[in-house]
Each structure stands twice: as structure tokens, then as C-alpha cells.
CSV table of C-alpha atoms in Angstrom, one decimal:
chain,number,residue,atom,x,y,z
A,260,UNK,CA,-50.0,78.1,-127.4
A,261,UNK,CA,-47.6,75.2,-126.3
A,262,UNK,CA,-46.0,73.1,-129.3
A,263,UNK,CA,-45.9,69.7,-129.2
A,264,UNK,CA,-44.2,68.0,-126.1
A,265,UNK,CA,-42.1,65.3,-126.4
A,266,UNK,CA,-40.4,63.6,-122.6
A,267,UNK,CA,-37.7,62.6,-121.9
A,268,UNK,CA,-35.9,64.5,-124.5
A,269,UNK,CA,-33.3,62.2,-123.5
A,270,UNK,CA,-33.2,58.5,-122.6
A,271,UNK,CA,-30.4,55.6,-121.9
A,272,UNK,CA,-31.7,52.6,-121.3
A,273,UNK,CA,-29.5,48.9,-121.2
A,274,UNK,CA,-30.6,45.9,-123.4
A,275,UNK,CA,-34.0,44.2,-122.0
A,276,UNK,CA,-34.9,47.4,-120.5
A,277,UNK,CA,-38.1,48.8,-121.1
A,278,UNK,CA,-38.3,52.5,-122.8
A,279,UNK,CA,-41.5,54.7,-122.2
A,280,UNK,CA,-41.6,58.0,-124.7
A,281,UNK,CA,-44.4,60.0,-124.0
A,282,UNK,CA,-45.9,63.0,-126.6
A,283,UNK,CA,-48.7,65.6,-125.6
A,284,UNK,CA,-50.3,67.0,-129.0
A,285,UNK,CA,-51.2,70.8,-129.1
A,286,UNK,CA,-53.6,71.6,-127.4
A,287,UNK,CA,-56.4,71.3,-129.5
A,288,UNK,CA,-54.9,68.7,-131.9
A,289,UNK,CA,-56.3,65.0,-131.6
A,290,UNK,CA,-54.3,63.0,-134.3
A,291,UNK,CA,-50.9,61.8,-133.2
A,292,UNK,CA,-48.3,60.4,-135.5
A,293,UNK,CA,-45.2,58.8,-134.4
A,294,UNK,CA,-41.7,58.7,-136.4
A,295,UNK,CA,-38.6,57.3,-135.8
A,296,UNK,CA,-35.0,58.6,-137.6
A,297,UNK,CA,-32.4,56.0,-137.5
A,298,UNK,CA,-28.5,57.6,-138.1
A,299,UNK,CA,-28.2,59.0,-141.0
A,300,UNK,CA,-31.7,58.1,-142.1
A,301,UNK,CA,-34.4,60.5,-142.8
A,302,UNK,CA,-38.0,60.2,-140.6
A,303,UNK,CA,-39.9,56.7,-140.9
A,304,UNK,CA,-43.5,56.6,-140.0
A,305,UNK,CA,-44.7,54.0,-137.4
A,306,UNK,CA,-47.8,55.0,-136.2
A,307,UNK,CA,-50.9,57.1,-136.4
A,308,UNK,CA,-53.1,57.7,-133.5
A,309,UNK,CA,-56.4,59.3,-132.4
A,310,UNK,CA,-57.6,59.4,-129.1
A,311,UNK,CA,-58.1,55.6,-128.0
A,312,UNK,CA,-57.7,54.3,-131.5
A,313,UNK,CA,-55.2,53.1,-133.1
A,314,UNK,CA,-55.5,54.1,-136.8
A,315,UNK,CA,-52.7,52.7,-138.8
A,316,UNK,CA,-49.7,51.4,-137.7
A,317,UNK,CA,-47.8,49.6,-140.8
A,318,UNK,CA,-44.5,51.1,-139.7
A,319,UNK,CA,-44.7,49.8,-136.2
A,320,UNK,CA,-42.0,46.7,-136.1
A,321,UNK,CA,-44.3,43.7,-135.1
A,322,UNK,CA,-42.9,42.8,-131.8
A,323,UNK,CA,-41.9,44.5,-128.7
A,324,UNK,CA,-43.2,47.7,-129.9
A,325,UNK,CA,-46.7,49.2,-128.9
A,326,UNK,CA,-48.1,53.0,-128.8
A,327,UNK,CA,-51.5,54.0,-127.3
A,328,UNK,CA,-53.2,57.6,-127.0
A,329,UNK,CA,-55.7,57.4,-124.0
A,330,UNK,CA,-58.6,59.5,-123.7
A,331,UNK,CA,-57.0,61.6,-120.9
A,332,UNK,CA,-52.8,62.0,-120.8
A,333,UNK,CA,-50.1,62.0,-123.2
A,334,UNK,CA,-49.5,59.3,-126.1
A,335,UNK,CA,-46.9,56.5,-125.2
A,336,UNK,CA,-44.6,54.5,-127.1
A,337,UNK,CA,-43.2,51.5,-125.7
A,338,UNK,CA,-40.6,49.6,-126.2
A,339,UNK,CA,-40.1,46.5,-124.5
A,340,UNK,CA,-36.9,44.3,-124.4
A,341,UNK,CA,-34.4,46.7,-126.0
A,342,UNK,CA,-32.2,46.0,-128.5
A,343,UNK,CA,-29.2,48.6,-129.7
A,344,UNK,CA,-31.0,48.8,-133.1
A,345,UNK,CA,-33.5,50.4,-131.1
A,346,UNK,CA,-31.1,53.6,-130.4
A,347,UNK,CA,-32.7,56.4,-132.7
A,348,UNK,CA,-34.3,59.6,-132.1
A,349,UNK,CA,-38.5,59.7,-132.1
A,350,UNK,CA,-40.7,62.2,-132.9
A,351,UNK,CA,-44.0,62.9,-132.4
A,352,UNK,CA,-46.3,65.1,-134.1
A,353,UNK,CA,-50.0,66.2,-134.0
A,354,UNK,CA,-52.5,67.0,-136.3
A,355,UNK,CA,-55.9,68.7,-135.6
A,356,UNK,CA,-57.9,67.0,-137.9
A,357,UNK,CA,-58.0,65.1,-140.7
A,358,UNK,CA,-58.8,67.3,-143.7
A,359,UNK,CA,-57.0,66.9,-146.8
A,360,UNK,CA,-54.2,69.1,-145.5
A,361,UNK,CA,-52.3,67.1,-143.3
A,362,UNK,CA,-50.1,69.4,-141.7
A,363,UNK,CA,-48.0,68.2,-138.9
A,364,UNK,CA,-46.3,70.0,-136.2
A,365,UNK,CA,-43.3,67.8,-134.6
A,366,UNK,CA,-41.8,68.3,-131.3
A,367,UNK,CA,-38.5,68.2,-130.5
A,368,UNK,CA,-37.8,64.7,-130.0
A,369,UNK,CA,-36.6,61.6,-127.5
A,370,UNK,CA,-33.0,60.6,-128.7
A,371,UNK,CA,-32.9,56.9,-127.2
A,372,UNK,CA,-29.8,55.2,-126.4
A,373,UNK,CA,-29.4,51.4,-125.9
A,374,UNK,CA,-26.1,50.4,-124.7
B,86,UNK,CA,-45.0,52.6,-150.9
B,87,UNK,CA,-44.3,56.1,-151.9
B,88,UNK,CA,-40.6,57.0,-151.7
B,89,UNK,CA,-39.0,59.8,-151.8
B,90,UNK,CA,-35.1,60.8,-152.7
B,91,UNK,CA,-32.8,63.6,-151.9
B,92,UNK,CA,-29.6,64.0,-153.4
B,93,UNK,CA,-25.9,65.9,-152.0
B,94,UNK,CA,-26.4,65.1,-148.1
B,95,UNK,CA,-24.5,67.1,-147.1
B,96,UNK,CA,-23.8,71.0,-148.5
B,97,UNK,CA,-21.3,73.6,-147.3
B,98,UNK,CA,-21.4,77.3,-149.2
B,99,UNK,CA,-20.9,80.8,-148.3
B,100,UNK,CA,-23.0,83.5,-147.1
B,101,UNK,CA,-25.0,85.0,-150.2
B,102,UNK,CA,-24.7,82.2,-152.6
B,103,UNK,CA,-27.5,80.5,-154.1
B,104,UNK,CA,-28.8,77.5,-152.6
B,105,UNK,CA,-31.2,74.8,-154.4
B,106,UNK,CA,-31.9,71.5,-152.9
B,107,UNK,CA,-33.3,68.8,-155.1
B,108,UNK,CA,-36.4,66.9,-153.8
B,109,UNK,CA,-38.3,63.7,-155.7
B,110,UNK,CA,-40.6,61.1,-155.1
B,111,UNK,CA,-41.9,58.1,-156.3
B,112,UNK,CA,-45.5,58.3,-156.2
B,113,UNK,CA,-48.3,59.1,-159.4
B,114,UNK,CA,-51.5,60.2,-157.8
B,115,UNK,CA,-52.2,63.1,-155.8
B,116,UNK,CA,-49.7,64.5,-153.3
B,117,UNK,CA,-49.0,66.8,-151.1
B,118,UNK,CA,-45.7,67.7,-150.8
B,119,UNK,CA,-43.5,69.9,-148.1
B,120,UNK,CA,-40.3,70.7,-147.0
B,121,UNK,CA,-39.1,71.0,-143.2
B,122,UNK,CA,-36.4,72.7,-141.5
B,123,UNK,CA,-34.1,71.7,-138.5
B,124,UNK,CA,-32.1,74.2,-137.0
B,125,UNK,CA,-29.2,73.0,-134.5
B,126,UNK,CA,-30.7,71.7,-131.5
B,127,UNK,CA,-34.5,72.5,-132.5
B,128,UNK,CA,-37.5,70.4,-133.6
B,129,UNK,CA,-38.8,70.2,-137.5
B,130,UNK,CA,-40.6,73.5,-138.5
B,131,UNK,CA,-42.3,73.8,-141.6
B,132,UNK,CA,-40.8,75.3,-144.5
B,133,UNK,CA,-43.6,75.5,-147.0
B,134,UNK,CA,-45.5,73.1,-148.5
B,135,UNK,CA,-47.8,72.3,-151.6
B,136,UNK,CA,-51.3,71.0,-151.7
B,137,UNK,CA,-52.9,72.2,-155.2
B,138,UNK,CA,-52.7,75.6,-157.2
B,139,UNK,CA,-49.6,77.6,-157.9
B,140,UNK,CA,-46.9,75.4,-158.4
B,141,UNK,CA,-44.0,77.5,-157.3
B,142,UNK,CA,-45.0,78.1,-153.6
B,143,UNK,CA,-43.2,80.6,-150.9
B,144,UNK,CA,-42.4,79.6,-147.7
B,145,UNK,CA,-40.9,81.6,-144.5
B,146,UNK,CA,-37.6,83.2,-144.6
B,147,UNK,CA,-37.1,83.4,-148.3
B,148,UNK,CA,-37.3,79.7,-149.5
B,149,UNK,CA,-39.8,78.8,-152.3
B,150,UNK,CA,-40.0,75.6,-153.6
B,151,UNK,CA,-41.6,74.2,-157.1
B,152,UNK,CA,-44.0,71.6,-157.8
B,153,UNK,CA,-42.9,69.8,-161.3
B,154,UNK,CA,-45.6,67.1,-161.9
B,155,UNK,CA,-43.8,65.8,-164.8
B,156,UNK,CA,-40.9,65.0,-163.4
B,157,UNK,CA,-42.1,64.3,-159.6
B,158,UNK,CA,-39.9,67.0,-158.1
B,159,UNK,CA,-40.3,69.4,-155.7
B,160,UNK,CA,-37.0,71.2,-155.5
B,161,UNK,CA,-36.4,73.8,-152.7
B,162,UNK,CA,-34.5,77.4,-153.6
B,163,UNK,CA,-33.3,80.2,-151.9
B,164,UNK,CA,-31.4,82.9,-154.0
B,165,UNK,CA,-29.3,84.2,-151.1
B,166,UNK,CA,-28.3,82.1,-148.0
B,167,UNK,CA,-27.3,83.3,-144.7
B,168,UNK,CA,-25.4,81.9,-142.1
B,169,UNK,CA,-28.4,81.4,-139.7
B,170,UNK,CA,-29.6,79.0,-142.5
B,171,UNK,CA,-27.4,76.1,-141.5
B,172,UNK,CA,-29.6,73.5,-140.8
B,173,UNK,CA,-31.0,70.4,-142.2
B,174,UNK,CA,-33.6,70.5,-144.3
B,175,UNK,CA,-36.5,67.4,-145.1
B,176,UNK,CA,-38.3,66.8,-147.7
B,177,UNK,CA,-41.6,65.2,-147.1
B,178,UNK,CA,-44.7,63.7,-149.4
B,179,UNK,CA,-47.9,62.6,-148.4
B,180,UNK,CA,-49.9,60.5,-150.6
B,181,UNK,CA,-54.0,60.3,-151.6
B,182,UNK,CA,-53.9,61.7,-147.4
B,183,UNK,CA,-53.3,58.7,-145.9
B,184,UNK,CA,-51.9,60.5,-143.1
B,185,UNK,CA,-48.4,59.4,-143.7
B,186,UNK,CA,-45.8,61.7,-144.2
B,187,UNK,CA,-42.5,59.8,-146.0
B,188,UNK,CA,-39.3,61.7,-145.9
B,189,UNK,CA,-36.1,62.0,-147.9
B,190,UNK,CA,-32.5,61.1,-145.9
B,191,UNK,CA,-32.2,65.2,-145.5
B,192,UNK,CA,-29.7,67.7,-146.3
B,193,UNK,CA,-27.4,69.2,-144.1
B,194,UNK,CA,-26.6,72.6,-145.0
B,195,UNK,CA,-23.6,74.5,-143.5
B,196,UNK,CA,-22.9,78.6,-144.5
B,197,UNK,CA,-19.9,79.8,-143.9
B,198,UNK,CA,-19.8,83.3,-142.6
């Protein structure tokens, strides 16, 4: 059983550039949650997906970012117009349900460089 | 918003000493709590993790961690490192399952051979 798949696990882009990450969950798993990890920082939490909805997304900044998780393919966030702030590593994780548990199973990462 | 602290970033000690990483969080209702593991060049695997019952909890590899409601801690042990525990090491609360996870800054752990 695959683990979650995060592409590219690397990615340069130059300031105004757009940056795609994409994330297929487990198989399985419908509940996608995307983190970011800034230097030396510990994981933030943007968003929280399931398929075609948007559930809650009060740690996605309020411009130039967007996620989505279509009914078919992999979940995507976008970043449009970026900044060097923007360089961080971003995770994404799946869940199969919603039950008081909560587990979450990461994959490995997009490390995203701005220069 | 829950918060959630970890102390000595970054830890260096030899092959069979005792290793206790300290873990709280900011947060008085219900939790769930749960510590993560990165090994060099690998994604976050769980460690072990807490949802109700016994508070001192077992996790892979030898590593148990213990709930302390009083004093909102959730410290992670492990009586006898070994090298191939270098790593860094997240702890992580969720609160009344809102589906969030918030993590501490980590701690990266070196053993020395």
C-alpha cells in the first residue's frame, strides 16, 4: 500500500513564478491536510481538504495562495507570484476519515526554493 | 489557538544513554496528543500517540511517552538510545478534533556511536 505522494520533492522557482505542489492521499484516505515548515520552525497547518471541498483553511495566507482536491487526481497547492518568504518545505498528509482519531500519515515533502 | 512548546532544540548524547524530550501545550479541553519522528532524509512517521486511557503510552522502537493532564505535558522517553535514533522528533496536539494538528519547533537528536 503506497504512502502518501508528494511531487516534485524538489522545486526552484524565481520571484513571480508560479509553484504547483501536488499530494495523492493513500489510497483509500479522502481527507487531505496541508502543512508548511518554515527554517527552523516546526509544521504550520494551512489547509484541510476533502474531495471537492474545501474544509477549513485558517492557515492559508490570504492572497496568492490556493489548494483544491478534485474529485479525480491529486490535491494541489498553488502559489502564485512568489515571494522568497515563500521558500519552506510542504507537507501533505491524508486522513481516512474523520473519526475522533485523527491520525495522519505525511509524505515526504516539496522543499521550495525562491530565489 | 492551541500552542504547543518544546524545549533543548537540539540534543547530542551517546549510544545507551537515556533520552527524555519534553513536550507541552497550551490548550484545556480534550486533546489528542502525539509524537512524530523524522529520520534523515525520510518523511514524519508516527511515534505514538494518545487519545484517552492509559496515560503512559508505548510507541514503536522503544519510546513511550506520558500524558500529565495537570501540567499539560506529554513528554517522550526512551531508556536507551541508539545511534539509528538520530532524528528529529515533533510533538504534535490536536484539539476537540478539529482536524488540526499544531506542532512544537522539534528536536533534533544526534547519538554518537
Amino acid at each position: 500500500n503506497a504512502g502518501v505522494m508528494q511531487n516534485p520533492r524538489h522545486l526552484v522557482r524565481r520571484r513571480g513564478q508560479e509553484a504547483r505542489l501536488r499530494c495523492s492521499p493513500m489510497k483509500g484516505h479522502s481527507h487531505v491536510y496541508w502543512y508548511r515548515q518554515l527554517p527552523e520552525e516546526g509544521l504550520k497547518f494551512m489547509v484541510y481538504l476533502q474531495k471537492e471541498n474545501i474544509i477549513d483553511e485558517s492557515g492559508m495566507p490570504k492572497e496568492r495562495f490556493s489548494a483544491e482536491f478534485p474529485k479525480e487526481g491529486p490535491s494541489i497547492l498553488r502559489i502564485q507570484q512568489v515571494v522568497r518568504g515563500d521558500s519552506a518545505a510542504y507537507f501533505c498528509a491524508s486522513s481516512p476519515d474523520v473519526s475522533s482519531y485523527n491520525e495522519q500519515f505525511f509524505g515526504p515533502g516539496t522543499r521550495l526554493t525562491v530565489l | 489557538a492551541q500552542s504547543v512548546s518544546q524545549h533543548n532544540h537540539h540534543v547530542i548524547l551517546s549510544e545507551a544513554a537515556s533520552l527524555e524530550l519534553g513536550c507541552n501545550y497550551s490548550y484545556g479541553g480534550t486533546v489528542n496528543l502525539f509524537w512524530y519522528v523524522q529520520y534523515p532524509g525520510q518523511h514524519l512517521q508516527l511515534l505514538l500517540k494518545y487519545f484517552s486511557g492509559d496515560p503512559l503510552v508505548k510507541g514503536i522502537k522503544g519510546f513511550e511517552a506520558e500524558f500529565i493532564k495537570s501540567k499539560f505535558s506529554f513528554n517522550l522517553r526512551k531508556p536507551s538510545v541508539q545511534w539509528s535514533d538520530t532524528a528529529e522528533y515533533f510533538c504534535a496536539v490536536n484539539a476537540d478534533g478539529n482536524n488540526r494538528l499544531a506542532f512544537g519547533k522539534g528536536n533534533q537528536v544526534v547519538v554518537i556511536p
